[in-house]
Amino acid sequence: MPQRRAITGRSQEPRARFAEELRLLRNGRGVSLRGVAEVVGWDASQFGKMEHGHTLGGPEIVEALDQYYGTGGMLLTLWELAVADPTQFREQYRRYMILEAEAISLWHYAVSAPPGLLQTAGYAREALAVGWLKGPELEQQVEARLGRRQLLDGEAPPPFRVILSEAVLRTSLRDVEAWREQLAHLAEMAERPSITLQVLPFRAGPHGLMNTAVKFLRLPNGRVVAYTENDLRGELVEENASVELLQRRYDAMRDLAMAPAQSRDFILRTLEEAPCEPSI
């Protein structure tokens, strides 16, 4: 096969290409970062971070830049590709992320932390920092995790069932306000018609997935794959017999969980009991 010929010489990696286009557009206008900020809004440092690939920003800021540069949605398209790009995740997770983006339904069991699809920025940042990430790498991984939440948005999101061990709701963050925000977010997401959220209380006792966080994905071809994970590694499980065994354990555990309405009430009670930052 002949070697692919570079036409423009620009990066073909989505995140780098997005940053590169931002720089080219601004330089083509002959305007400074401060100049862009004065017209578009936001802080000049935010645009600098985007142009250096340290952050992707959010859709609102990208839409504003599209309008400013007159690019007719091109920047938003590049941003969407960058957010969805599996190479932004650590290598051991990339295969799963590709399949997750294709899934037509998902169901998870969370042992001690909310699933990434339901995490807030504050939760993701503190949880990832525990793994000794910091600086630009930490911010990139936070953005990558938050970008996955787009899967649950839109007009026709895939059905998502999640069971949270009570331990998820009892293991709070050090940042009190970030923790309250996470609990409120879980309660809000539990109201979505495409999401079924249940809590497995401690009183349910031992079960077949006590020490295993597991995710199931139903793919467009009808095949189901599983992904098991602990603090050190994750494993994609594609062999039918192993997936079926995990599913049987999941179904048995689901029978022990609270009903969705009770589960949401439980989360709201936990939020009411959570401490608040002391007033000054």
Coordinates of C-alpha atoms in Angstrom, one line a residue:
M1 CA 0.0 0.0 0.0
P2 CA 1.5 3.4 -0.9
Q3 CA 2.4 5.6 2.0
R4 CA -0.2 8.2 2.8
R5 CA 0.8 11.6 1.4
A6 CA 0.4 14.7 3.6
I7 CA -1.5 17.3 1.7
T8 CA -1.5 20.2 4.1
G9 CA 1.3 19.2 6.4
R10 CA -1.0 19.8 9.4
S11 CA -1.5 17.4 12.2
Q12 CA -3.9 14.5 11.7
E13 CA -4.3 14.0 15.4
P14 CA -7.7 15.5 16.4
R15 CA -6.6 17.3 19.5
A16 CA -3.4 18.8 18.0
R17 CA -5.3 19.7 14.8
F18 CA -7.9 21.7 16.8
A19 CA -5.2 23.6 18.6
E20 CA -3.3 24.2 15.4
E21 CA -6.4 25.6 13.6
L22 CA -7.0 28.0 16.5
R23 CA -3.5 29.4 16.2
L24 CA -3.7 29.7 12.4
L25 CA -7.0 31.5 12.5
R26 CA -5.8 34.0 15.2
N27 CA -2.5 34.6 13.5
G28 CA -4.4 35.1 10.2
R29 CA -6.4 37.8 11.8
G30 CA -3.2 39.4 13.2
V31 CA -4.8 39.7 16.7
S32 CA -3.5 38.8 20.1
L33 CA -5.0 36.5 22.6
R34 CA -6.1 39.5 24.6
G35 CA -7.7 40.9 21.5
V36 CA -9.7 37.8 21.0
A37 CA -10.8 37.8 24.6
E38 CA -12.0 41.4 24.4
V39 CA -14.3 40.6 21.6
V40 CA -15.4 37.0 22.3
G41 CA -15.3 37.1 26.1
W42 CA -13.7 34.6 28.5
D43 CA -10.1 35.0 29.8
A44 CA -7.1 35.4 27.4
S45 CA -5.3 32.6 29.3
Q46 CA -8.2 30.2 28.4
F47 CA -7.6 30.8 24.7
G48 CA -3.8 30.4 25.2
K49 CA -4.4 27.0 26.9
M50 CA -6.6 25.9 24.0
E51 CA -4.1 26.9 21.4
H52 CA -1.3 25.0 23.1
G53 CA -3.5 21.9 23.5
H54 CA -3.7 22.0 27.3
T55 CA -7.5 22.2 27.2
L56 CA -10.2 21.9 24.6
G57 CA -12.6 24.3 26.3
G58 CA -16.4 23.8 26.1
P59 CA -18.9 23.9 23.3
E60 CA -20.0 27.5 24.2
I61 CA -16.6 29.0 23.8
V62 CA -15.9 27.0 20.6
E63 CA -19.2 28.2 19.1
A64 CA -18.3 31.8 20.0
L65 CA -14.9 31.4 18.2
D66 CA -16.7 29.9 15.2
Q67 CA -18.8 33.0 15.0
Y68 CA -15.8 35.3 15.6
Y69 CA -13.7 33.7 12.9
G70 CA -16.6 33.1 10.5
T71 CA -15.7 29.4 10.2
G72 CA -19.3 28.2 9.9
G73 CA -19.1 25.4 12.4
M74 CA -15.7 24.0 11.4
L75 CA -14.2 24.6 14.8
L76 CA -17.1 23.0 16.6
T77 CA -16.7 20.0 14.3
L78 CA -13.0 19.8 15.1
W79 CA -13.8 20.1 18.8
E80 CA -16.2 17.3 18.7
L81 CA -13.7 15.0 17.0
A82 CA -11.0 16.0 19.6
V83 CA -13.4 15.3 22.5
A84 CA -14.3 11.9 21.0
D85 CA -10.8 10.9 20.1
P86 CA -9.8 7.7 22.0
T87 CA -6.1 8.5 21.8
Q88 CA -6.6 11.1 24.4
F89 CA -7.2 8.4 26.9
R90 CA -4.4 6.3 28.4
E91 CA -3.6 3.4 26.1
Q92 CA -5.1 0.6 28.3
Y93 CA -8.5 2.2 28.1
R94 CA -8.7 3.1 24.4
R95 CA -10.2 -0.1 23.0
Y96 CA -13.0 0.2 25.6
M97 CA -13.6 3.8 24.8
I98 CA -14.0 3.1 21.1
L99 CA -16.6 0.4 21.9
E100 CA -18.4 2.6 24.4
A101 CA -18.9 5.3 21.8
E102 CA -20.5 2.7 19.5
A103 CA -22.7 1.0 22.2
I104 CA -26.5 0.9 21.8
S105 CA -27.0 0.2 25.5
L106 CA -24.9 0.2 28.6
W107 CA -25.1 -1.1 32.1
H108 CA -22.6 -0.6 34.9
Y109 CA -21.9 -1.6 38.5
A110 CA -19.8 0.8 40.5
V111 CA -18.0 -0.5 43.6
S112 CA -16.6 2.7 45.2
A113 CA -16.7 5.6 42.7
P114 CA -19.4 6.9 40.4
P115 CA -19.0 5.7 36.8
G116 CA -17.0 8.1 34.6
L117 CA -20.1 8.9 32.6
L118 CA -21.8 10.3 35.7
Q119 CA -18.8 12.2 37.2
T120 CA -18.6 15.9 37.7
A121 CA -15.5 17.9 36.9
G122 CA -14.7 18.3 40.6
Y123 CA -15.0 14.6 41.3
A124 CA -13.0 13.6 38.2
R125 CA -10.2 16.0 39.1
E126 CA -9.8 14.8 42.7
A127 CA -10.1 11.1 41.7
L128 CA -7.6 11.4 38.9
A129 CA -5.1 13.4 41.1
V130 CA -5.0 10.5 43.5
G131 CA -3.3 8.6 40.7
W132 CA -0.5 11.2 40.7
L133 CA -1.6 13.0 37.6
K134 CA -1.0 16.7 37.7
G135 CA -0.6 19.8 35.6
P136 CA -1.6 19.7 31.9
E137 CA -1.9 15.9 31.9
L138 CA -4.4 16.0 34.8
E139 CA -6.5 18.6 33.0
Q140 CA -6.4 16.7 29.8
Q141 CA -7.6 13.5 31.4
V142 CA -10.4 15.4 33.3
E143 CA -11.6 16.8 30.0
A144 CA -11.4 13.4 28.4
R145 CA -13.5 11.9 31.1
L146 CA -16.1 14.7 31.0
G147 CA -16.2 14.5 27.2
R148 CA -17.6 11.0 27.5
R149 CA -20.7 12.4 29.1
Q150 CA -21.9 13.5 25.6
L151 CA -22.8 9.9 25.0
L152 CA -25.8 10.4 27.4
D153 CA -26.9 13.7 25.9
G154 CA -28.7 14.5 22.7
E155 CA -32.2 13.5 21.5
A156 CA -31.7 9.7 21.5
P157 CA -29.1 8.6 24.0
P158 CA -28.5 4.9 24.5
P159 CA -30.3 3.3 27.5
F160 CA -27.9 3.4 30.5
R161 CA -28.5 1.3 33.6
V162 CA -26.2 1.8 36.6
I163 CA -26.0 0.2 40.0
L164 CA -24.1 2.1 42.7
S165 CA -22.8 0.3 45.7
E166 CA -23.7 2.3 48.8
A167 CA -19.9 2.7 49.3
V168 CA -20.0 5.1 46.3
L169 CA -22.2 7.4 48.3
R170 CA -20.3 7.0 51.5
T171 CA -16.8 7.7 50.1
S172 CA -16.9 11.5 50.0
L173 CA -14.4 13.9 48.4
R174 CA -12.1 16.1 50.4
D175 CA -13.6 19.1 48.7
V176 CA -17.0 19.3 50.5
E177 CA -18.7 21.5 47.8
A178 CA -17.4 19.3 45.0
W179 CA -18.9 16.3 46.8
R180 CA -22.3 17.9 47.2
E181 CA -22.2 18.8 43.5
Q182 CA -21.5 15.2 42.6
L183 CA -24.4 13.9 44.7
A184 CA -26.8 16.5 43.3
H185 CA -25.6 15.5 39.8
L186 CA -26.4 11.8 40.5
A187 CA -29.9 12.7 41.7
E188 CA -30.4 14.8 38.6
M189 CA -29.2 12.2 36.2
A190 CA -31.4 9.6 37.9
E191 CA -34.5 11.6 36.6
R192 CA -33.6 11.2 33.0
P193 CA -35.8 8.7 31.1
S194 CA -32.8 7.0 29.4
I195 CA -31.0 6.4 32.7
T196 CA -32.0 3.8 35.4
L197 CA -30.0 4.3 38.6
Q198 CA -30.2 1.9 41.5
V199 CA -28.4 1.8 44.8
L200 CA -27.2 -1.5 46.3
P201 CA -27.3 -1.0 50.1
F202 CA -24.8 -2.4 52.5
R203 CA -27.6 -4.5 54.1
A204 CA -27.8 -6.5 50.9
G205 CA -24.8 -8.4 52.1
P206 CA -22.2 -10.4 50.1
H207 CA -22.8 -10.8 46.3
G208 CA -20.9 -12.0 43.2
L209 CA -19.4 -8.7 42.3
M210 CA -18.3 -7.4 45.7
N211 CA -14.8 -6.5 44.5
T212 CA -15.3 -6.0 40.8
A213 CA -16.5 -2.8 39.0
V214 CA -18.0 -4.0 35.7
K215 CA -19.4 -2.4 32.6
F216 CA -21.4 -4.1 29.9
L217 CA -21.8 -2.8 26.4
R218 CA -24.3 -4.0 23.8
L219 CA -22.9 -3.3 20.4
P220 CA -24.8 -2.6 17.1
N221 CA -24.3 -6.2 16.0
G222 CA -26.1 -7.5 19.1
R223 CA -22.9 -8.7 20.8
V224 CA -22.3 -7.9 24.4
V225 CA -18.8 -7.3 25.8
A226 CA -17.8 -6.5 29.4
Y227 CA -15.1 -4.5 31.0
T228 CA -13.8 -5.2 34.5
E229 CA -11.7 -2.8 36.4
N230 CA -9.7 -2.2 39.6
D231 CA -7.3 0.5 40.7
L232 CA -4.4 -0.9 38.8
R233 CA -5.8 -2.3 35.6
G234 CA -8.9 -2.9 33.4
E235 CA -9.7 -5.9 31.3
L236 CA -12.0 -6.1 28.2
V237 CA -13.9 -9.4 28.4
E238 CA -15.2 -10.5 25.0
E239 CA -15.4 -14.3 25.4
N240 CA -19.1 -15.3 25.5
A241 CA -19.0 -17.7 28.5
S242 CA -17.2 -15.1 30.7
V243 CA -19.5 -12.3 29.7
E244 CA -22.5 -14.5 30.5
L245 CA -21.1 -15.4 33.9
L246 CA -20.6 -11.7 34.7
Q247 CA -24.2 -10.9 33.5
R248 CA -25.7 -13.6 35.7
R249 CA -23.9 -12.1 38.7
Y250 CA -25.0 -8.6 37.7
D251 CA -28.6 -9.7 37.4
A252 CA -28.6 -11.5 40.8
M253 CA -27.1 -8.3 42.4
R254 CA -29.7 -6.1 40.7
D255 CA -32.4 -8.1 42.5
L256 CA -30.9 -7.0 45.8
A257 CA -30.8 -3.3 44.9
M258 CA -33.3 -0.6 45.8
A259 CA -35.9 0.4 43.2
P260 CA -35.0 3.5 41.1
A261 CA -37.3 5.9 43.0
Q262 CA -36.0 4.7 46.4
S263 CA -32.5 5.0 45.1
R264 CA -32.9 8.6 44.1
D265 CA -34.5 9.4 47.5
F266 CA -31.5 7.7 49.2
I267 CA -29.1 9.9 47.2
L268 CA -31.0 13.0 48.2
R269 CA -30.9 12.0 51.8
T270 CA -27.2 11.5 51.6
L271 CA -26.9 15.0 50.0
E272 CA -29.0 16.5 52.9
E273 CA -26.6 14.8 55.4
A274 CA -23.5 15.9 53.6
P275 CA -21.6 18.7 55.4
C276 CA -21.6 22.2 54.0
E277 CA -18.7 24.6 53.8
P278 CA -18.8 26.7 57.0
S279 CA -19.9 30.2 56.4
I280 CA -17.4 33.0 57.0

